[in-house]
PDB file of C-alpha atoms and ligand atoms in Angstrom:
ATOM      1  CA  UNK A1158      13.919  -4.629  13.650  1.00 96.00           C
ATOM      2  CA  UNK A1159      10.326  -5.999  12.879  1.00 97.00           C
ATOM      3  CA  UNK A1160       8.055  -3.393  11.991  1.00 95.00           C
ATOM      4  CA  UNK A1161       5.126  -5.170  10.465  1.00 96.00           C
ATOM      5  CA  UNK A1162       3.565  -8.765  10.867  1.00 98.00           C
ATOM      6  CA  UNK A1163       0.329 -10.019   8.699  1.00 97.00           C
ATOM      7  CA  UNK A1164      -1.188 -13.364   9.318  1.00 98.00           C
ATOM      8  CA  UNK A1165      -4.545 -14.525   7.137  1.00 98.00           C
ATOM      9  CA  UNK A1166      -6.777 -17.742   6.472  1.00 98.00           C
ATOM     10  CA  UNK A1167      -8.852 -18.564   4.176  1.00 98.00           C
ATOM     11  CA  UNK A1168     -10.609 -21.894   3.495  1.00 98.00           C
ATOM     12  CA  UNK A1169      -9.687 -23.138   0.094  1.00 98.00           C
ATOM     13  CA  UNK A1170     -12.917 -23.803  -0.991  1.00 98.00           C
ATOM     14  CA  UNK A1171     -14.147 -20.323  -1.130  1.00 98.00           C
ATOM     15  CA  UNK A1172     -11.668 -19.439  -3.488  1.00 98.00           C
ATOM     16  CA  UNK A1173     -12.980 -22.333  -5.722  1.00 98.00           C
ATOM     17  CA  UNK A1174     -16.609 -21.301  -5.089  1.00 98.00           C
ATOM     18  CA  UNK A1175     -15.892 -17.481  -6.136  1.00 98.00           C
ATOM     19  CA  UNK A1176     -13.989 -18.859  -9.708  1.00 97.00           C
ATOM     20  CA  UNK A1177     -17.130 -20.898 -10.260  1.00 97.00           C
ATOM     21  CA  UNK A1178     -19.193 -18.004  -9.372  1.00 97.00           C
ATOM     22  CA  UNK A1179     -17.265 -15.014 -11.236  1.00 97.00           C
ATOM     23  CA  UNK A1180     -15.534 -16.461 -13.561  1.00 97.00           C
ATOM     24  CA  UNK A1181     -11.908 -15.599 -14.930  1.00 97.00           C
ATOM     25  CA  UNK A1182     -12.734 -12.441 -14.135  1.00 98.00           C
ATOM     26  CA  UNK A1183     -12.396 -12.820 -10.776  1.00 98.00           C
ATOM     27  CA  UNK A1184      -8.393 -14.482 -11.262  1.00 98.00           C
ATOM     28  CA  UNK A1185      -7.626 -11.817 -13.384  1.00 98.00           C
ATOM     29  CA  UNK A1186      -9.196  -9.220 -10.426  1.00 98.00           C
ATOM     30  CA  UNK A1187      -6.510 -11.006  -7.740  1.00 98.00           C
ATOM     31  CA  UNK A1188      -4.434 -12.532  -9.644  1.00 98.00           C
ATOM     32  CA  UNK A1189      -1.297 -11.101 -12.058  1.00 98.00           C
ATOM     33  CA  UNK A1190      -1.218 -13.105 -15.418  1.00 97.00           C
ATOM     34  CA  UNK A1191       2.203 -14.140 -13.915  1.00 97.00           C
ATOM     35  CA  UNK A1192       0.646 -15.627 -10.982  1.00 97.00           C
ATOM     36  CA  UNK A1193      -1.919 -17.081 -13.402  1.00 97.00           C
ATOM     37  CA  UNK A1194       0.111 -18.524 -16.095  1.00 96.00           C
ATOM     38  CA  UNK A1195       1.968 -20.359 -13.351  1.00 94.00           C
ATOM     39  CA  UNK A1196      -1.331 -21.963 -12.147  1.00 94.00           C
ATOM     40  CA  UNK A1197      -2.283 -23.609 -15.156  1.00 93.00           C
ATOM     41  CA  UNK A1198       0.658 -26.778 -14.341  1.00 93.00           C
ATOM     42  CA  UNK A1199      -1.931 -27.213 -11.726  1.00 95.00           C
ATOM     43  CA  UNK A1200      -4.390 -29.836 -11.769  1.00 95.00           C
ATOM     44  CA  UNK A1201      -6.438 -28.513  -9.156  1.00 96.00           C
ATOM     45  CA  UNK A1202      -4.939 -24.634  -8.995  1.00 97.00           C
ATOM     46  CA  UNK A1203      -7.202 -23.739  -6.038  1.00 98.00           C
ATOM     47  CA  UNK A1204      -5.180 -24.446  -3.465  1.00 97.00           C
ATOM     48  CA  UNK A1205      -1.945 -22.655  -5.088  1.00 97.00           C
ATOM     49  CA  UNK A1206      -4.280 -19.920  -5.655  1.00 98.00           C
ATOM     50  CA  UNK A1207      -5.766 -19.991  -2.084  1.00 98.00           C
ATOM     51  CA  UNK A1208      -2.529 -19.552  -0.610  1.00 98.00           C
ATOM     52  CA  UNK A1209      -1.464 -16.874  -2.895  1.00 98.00           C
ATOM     53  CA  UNK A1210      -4.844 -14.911  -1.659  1.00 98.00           C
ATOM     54  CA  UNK A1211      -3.866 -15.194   2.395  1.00 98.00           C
ATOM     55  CA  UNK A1212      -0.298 -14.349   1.463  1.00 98.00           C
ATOM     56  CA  UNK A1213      -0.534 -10.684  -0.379  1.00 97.00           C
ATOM     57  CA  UNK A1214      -4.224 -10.608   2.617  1.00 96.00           C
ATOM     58  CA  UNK A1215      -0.936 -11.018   5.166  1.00 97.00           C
ATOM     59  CA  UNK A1216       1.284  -8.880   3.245  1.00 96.00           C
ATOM     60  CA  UNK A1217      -1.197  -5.937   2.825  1.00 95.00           C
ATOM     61  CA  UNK A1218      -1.548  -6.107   6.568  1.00 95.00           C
ATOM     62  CA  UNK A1219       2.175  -6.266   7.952  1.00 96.00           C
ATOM     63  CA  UNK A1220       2.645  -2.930   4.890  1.00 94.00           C
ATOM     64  CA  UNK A1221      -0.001  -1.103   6.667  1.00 88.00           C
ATOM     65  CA  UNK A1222      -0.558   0.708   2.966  1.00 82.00           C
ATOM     66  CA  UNK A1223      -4.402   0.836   2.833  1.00 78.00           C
ATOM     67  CA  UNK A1224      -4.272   1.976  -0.942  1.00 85.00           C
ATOM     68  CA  UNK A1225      -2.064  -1.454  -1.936  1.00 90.00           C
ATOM     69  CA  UNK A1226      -3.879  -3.557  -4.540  1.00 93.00           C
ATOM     70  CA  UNK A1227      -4.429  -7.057  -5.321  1.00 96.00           C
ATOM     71  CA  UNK A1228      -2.018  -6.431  -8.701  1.00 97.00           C
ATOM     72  CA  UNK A1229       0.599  -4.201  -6.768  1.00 96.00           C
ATOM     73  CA  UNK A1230       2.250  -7.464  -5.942  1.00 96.00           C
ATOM     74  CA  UNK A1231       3.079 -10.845  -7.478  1.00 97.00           C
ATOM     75  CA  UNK A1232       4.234 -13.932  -5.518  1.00 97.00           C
ATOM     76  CA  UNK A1233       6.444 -16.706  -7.163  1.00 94.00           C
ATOM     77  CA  UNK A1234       8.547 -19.415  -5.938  1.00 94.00           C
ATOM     78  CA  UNK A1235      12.285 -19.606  -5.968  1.00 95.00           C
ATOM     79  CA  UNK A1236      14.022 -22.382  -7.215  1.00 96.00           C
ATOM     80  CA  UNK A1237      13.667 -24.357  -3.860  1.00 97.00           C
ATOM     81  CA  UNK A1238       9.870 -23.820  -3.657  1.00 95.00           C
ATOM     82  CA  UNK A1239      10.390 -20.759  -1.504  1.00 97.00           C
ATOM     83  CA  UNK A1240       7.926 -17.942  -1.998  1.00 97.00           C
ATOM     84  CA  UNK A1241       9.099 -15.092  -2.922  1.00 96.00           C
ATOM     85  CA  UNK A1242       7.047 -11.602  -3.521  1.00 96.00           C
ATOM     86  CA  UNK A1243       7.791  -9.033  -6.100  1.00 95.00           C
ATOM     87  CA  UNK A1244       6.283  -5.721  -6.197  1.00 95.00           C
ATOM     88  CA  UNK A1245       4.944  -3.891  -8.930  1.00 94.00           C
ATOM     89  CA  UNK A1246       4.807  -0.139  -9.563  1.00 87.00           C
ATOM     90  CA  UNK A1247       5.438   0.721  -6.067  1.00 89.00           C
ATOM     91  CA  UNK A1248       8.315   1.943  -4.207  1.00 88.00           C
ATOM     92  CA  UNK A1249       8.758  -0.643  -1.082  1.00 88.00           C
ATOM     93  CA  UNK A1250      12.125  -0.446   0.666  1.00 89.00           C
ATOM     94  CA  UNK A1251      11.936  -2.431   3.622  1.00 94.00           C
ATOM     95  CA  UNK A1252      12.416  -6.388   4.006  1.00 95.00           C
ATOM     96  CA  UNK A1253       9.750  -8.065   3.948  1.00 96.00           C
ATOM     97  CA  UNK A1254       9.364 -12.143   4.681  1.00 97.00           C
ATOM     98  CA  UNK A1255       6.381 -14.257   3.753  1.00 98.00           C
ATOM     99  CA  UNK A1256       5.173 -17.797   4.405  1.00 98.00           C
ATOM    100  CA  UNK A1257       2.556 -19.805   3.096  1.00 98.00           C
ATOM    101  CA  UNK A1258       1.050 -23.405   4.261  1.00 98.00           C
ATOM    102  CA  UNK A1259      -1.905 -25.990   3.035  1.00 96.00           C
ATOM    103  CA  UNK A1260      -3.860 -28.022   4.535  1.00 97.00           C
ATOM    104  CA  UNK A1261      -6.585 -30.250   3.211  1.00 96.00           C
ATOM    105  CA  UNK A1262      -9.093 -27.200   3.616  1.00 98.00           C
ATOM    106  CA  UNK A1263      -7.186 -24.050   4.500  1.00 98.00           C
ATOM    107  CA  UNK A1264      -3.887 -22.205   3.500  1.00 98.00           C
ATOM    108  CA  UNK A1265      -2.702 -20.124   6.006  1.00 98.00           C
ATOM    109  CA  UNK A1266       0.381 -17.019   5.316  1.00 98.00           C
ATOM    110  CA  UNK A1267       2.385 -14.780   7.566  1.00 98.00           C
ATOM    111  CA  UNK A1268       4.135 -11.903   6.172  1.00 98.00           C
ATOM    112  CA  UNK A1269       7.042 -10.212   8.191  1.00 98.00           C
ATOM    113  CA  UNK A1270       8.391  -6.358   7.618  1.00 97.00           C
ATOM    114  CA  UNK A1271      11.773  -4.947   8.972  1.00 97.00           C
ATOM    115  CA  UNK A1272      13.287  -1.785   8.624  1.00 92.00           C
TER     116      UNK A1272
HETATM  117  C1  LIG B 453       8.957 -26.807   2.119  1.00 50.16           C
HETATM  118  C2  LIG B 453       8.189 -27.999   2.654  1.00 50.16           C
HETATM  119  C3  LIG B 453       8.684 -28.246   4.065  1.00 50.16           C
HETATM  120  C4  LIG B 453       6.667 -27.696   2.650  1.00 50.16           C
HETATM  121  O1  LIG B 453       5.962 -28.486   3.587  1.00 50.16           O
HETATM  122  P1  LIG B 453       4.529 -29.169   3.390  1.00 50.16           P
HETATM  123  O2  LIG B 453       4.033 -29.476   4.739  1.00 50.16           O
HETATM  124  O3  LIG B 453       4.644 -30.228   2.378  1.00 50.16           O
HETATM  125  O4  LIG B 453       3.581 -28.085   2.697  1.00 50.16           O
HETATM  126  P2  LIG B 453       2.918 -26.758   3.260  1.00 50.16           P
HETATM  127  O5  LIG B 453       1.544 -26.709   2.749  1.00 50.16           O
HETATM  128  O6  LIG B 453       3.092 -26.563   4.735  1.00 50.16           O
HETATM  129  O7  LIG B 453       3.794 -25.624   2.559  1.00 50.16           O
HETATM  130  C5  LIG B 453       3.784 -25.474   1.179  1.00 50.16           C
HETATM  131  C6  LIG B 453       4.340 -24.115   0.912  1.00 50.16           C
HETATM  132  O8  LIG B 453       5.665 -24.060   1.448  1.00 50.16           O
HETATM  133  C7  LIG B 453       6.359 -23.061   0.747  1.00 50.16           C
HETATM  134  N1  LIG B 453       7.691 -23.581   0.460  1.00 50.16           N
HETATM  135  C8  LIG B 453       8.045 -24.537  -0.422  1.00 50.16           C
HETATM  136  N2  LIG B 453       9.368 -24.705  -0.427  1.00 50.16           N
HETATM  137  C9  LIG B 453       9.877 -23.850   0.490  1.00 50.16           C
HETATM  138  C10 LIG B 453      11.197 -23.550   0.943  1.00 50.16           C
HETATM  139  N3  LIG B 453      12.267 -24.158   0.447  1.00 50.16           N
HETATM  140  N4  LIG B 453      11.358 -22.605   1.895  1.00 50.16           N
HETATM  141  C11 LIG B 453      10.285 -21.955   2.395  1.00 50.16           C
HETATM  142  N5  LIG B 453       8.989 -22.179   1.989  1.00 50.16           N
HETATM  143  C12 LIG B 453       8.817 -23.127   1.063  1.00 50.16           C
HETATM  144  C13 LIG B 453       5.582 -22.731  -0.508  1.00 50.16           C
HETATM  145  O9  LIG B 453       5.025 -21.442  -0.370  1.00 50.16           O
HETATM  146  C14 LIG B 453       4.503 -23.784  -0.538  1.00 50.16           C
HETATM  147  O10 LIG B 453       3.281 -23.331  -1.046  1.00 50.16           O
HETATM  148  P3  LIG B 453       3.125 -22.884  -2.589  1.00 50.16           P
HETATM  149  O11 LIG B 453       3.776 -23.954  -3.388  1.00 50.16           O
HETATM  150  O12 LIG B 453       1.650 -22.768  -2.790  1.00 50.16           O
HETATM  151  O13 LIG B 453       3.830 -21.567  -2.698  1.00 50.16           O
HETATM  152  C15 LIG B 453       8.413 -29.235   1.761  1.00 50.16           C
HETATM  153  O14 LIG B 453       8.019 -28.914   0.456  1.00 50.16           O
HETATM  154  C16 LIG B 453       9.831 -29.751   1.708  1.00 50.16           C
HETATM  155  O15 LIG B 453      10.189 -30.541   2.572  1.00 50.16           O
HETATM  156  N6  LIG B 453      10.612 -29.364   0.684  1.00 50.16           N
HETATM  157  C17 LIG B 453      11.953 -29.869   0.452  1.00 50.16           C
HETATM  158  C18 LIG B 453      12.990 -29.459   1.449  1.00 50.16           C
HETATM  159  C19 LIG B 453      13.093 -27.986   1.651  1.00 50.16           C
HETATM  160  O16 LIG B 453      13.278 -27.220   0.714  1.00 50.16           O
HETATM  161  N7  LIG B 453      13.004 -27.575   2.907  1.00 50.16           N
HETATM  162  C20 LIG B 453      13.065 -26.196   3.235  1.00 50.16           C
HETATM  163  C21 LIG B 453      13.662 -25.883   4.548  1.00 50.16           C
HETATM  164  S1  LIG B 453      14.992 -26.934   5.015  1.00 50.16           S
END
């Protein structure tokens, strides 16, 4: 049974604007050094790194866990391309399903929770 959905957008571009802005500081402030490290094979990371903002936005919002942080989870792909999120130092039990897209501008992610 579905107990949680999250959708979120976000235009690529602002994630480029705020690592001009900010600075490494602000990937390591969203980012794991996982998620990070994994980046770097990209010439231009921003839109890996946009879609890996709208996903945990989307999961934060299907978890309905107000006190979740940027850190508290890390999302990699599987060996098909599938993404797949792991959670850090925090005890989640359910299911949980997430989906990311591009387009030129945007990346768009659901995230689904079941019991
Ligand atoms: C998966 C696929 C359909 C993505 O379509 P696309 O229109 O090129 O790209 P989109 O922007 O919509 O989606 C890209 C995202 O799809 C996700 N994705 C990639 N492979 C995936 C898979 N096997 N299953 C689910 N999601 C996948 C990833 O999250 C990726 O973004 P990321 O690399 O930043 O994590 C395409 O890469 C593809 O055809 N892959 C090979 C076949 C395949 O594995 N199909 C899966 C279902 S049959």
């Amino acid at each position: 049974m579905i107990i949680g959905t999250g959708i979120d957008i976000i235009e690529i571009n602002r994630i480029q604007k705020a690592h001009e802005r900010w600075g490494d500081g602000f990937l390591k402030h969203v980012y794991t050094p996982e998620e990070i490290e994994y980046a770097k094979k990209f010439k231009f990371p921003y839109r890996y790194y946009a879609g890996r903002f709208a996903v945990k936005e989307a999961i934060f919002k299907a978890m309905g866990m107000p006190d979740l942080s940027w850190h508290d989870v890390t999302i990699l792909n599987d060996k098909s391309g599938k993404p797949v999120c792991r959670f850090n130092k925090i005890n989640f039990k359910n299911r949980l399903s997430i989906s990311i897209s591009h387009s030129q501008d945007y990346a768009v992610a659901q995230a689904i929770v079941e019991e």
